[in-house]
Tab-separated table of C-alpha atoms in Angstrom:
chain	number	residue	atom	x	y	z
O	613	UNK	CA	214.942	43.236	-89.340
O	614	UNK	CA	217.048	40.196	-90.142
O	615	UNK	CA	219.187	40.775	-93.241
O	616	UNK	CA	219.791	38.050	-95.790
O	617	UNK	CA	223.275	36.949	-96.845
O	618	UNK	CA	222.840	38.941	-100.057
O	619	UNK	CA	221.965	42.089	-98.097
O	620	UNK	CA	224.928	41.647	-95.761
O	621	UNK	CA	227.242	41.181	-98.738
O	622	UNK	CA	225.840	44.312	-100.385
O	623	UNK	CA	226.231	46.281	-97.152
O	624	UNK	CA	229.867	45.236	-96.750
O	625	UNK	CA	230.586	46.145	-100.367
O	626	UNK	CA	228.859	49.471	-99.788
O	627	UNK	CA	231.101	50.213	-96.793
O	628	UNK	CA	234.177	49.267	-98.808
O	629	UNK	CA	233.133	51.488	-101.732
O	630	UNK	CA	232.223	54.327	-99.361
O	631	UNK	CA	235.901	54.627	-98.483
O	632	UNK	CA	236.702	55.234	-102.168
O	633	UNK	CA	233.811	57.431	-103.283
O	634	UNK	CA	232.622	60.577	-101.595
O	635	UNK	CA	229.900	61.332	-100.718
O	636	UNK	CA	229.079	57.857	-99.455
O	637	UNK	CA	225.629	58.047	-101.074
O	638	UNK	CA	227.312	57.583	-104.473
O	639	UNK	CA	228.808	54.295	-103.324
O	640	UNK	CA	225.509	53.237	-101.783
O	641	UNK	CA	223.590	53.870	-104.995
O	642	UNK	CA	226.162	52.006	-107.092
O	643	UNK	CA	226.222	48.918	-104.887
O	644	UNK	CA	222.552	48.789	-103.904
O	645	UNK	CA	221.406	49.230	-107.497
O	646	UNK	CA	223.574	46.242	-108.450
O	647	UNK	CA	221.787	44.183	-105.779
O	648	UNK	CA	218.308	45.659	-106.444
O	649	UNK	CA	218.119	47.090	-102.935
O	650	UNK	CA	217.579	50.781	-103.732
O	651	UNK	CA	214.500	52.152	-102.007
O	652	UNK	CA	213.937	49.104	-99.827
O	653	UNK	CA	213.562	49.148	-96.065
O	654	UNK	CA	217.069	47.679	-95.841
O	655	UNK	CA	218.363	50.644	-97.856
O	656	UNK	CA	216.712	53.184	-95.566
O	657	UNK	CA	217.858	51.498	-92.354
O	658	UNK	CA	221.481	50.977	-93.413
O	659	UNK	CA	221.728	54.490	-94.865
O	660	UNK	CA	220.536	55.896	-91.556
O	661	UNK	CA	223.064	53.819	-89.614
O	662	UNK	CA	225.977	54.795	-91.858
O	663	UNK	CA	224.969	58.464	-91.828
O	664	UNK	CA	224.981	58.439	-88.026
O	665	UNK	CA	228.373	56.683	-87.938
O	666	UNK	CA	229.950	59.229	-90.288
O	667	UNK	CA	228.406	62.064	-88.286
O	668	UNK	CA	229.798	60.629	-85.054
O	669	UNK	CA	233.218	60.172	-86.666
O	670	UNK	CA	233.161	63.833	-87.689
O	671	UNK	CA	232.324	64.913	-84.152
O	672	UNK	CA	235.114	62.736	-82.738
O	673	UNK	CA	237.588	64.148	-85.281
O	674	UNK	CA	236.607	67.667	-84.239
O	675	UNK	CA	237.070	66.876	-80.538
O	676	UNK	CA	240.477	65.297	-81.182
O	677	UNK	CA	241.613	68.365	-83.122
O	678	UNK	CA	240.226	71.015	-80.777
O	679	UNK	CA	240.766	69.483	-77.344
O	680	UNK	CA	243.781	67.236	-77.790
O	681	UNK	CA	245.540	68.909	-80.725
O	682	UNK	CA	245.718	65.558	-82.514
O	683	UNK	CA	245.206	65.200	-86.253
O	684	UNK	CA	242.820	62.220	-86.701
O	685	UNK	CA	244.318	61.293	-90.078
O	686	UNK	CA	247.599	60.481	-88.366
O	687	UNK	CA	246.076	57.939	-85.981
């Protein structure tokens, strides 16, 4: 899959909005509907990627807290 410039722009806006709105699906729907990308293959692929990234970040946060007694928000 080779994304177009419009899709890349929408994805970057989605990531930016995802930092402001939780859950990230709200941000995705807002941005992708603006760019008419909801329900497309691009939508499914990028949602899967972002979901996995957030999941991994949660696991890393847990490990930092439990094993190293470090609060991830302070990093």
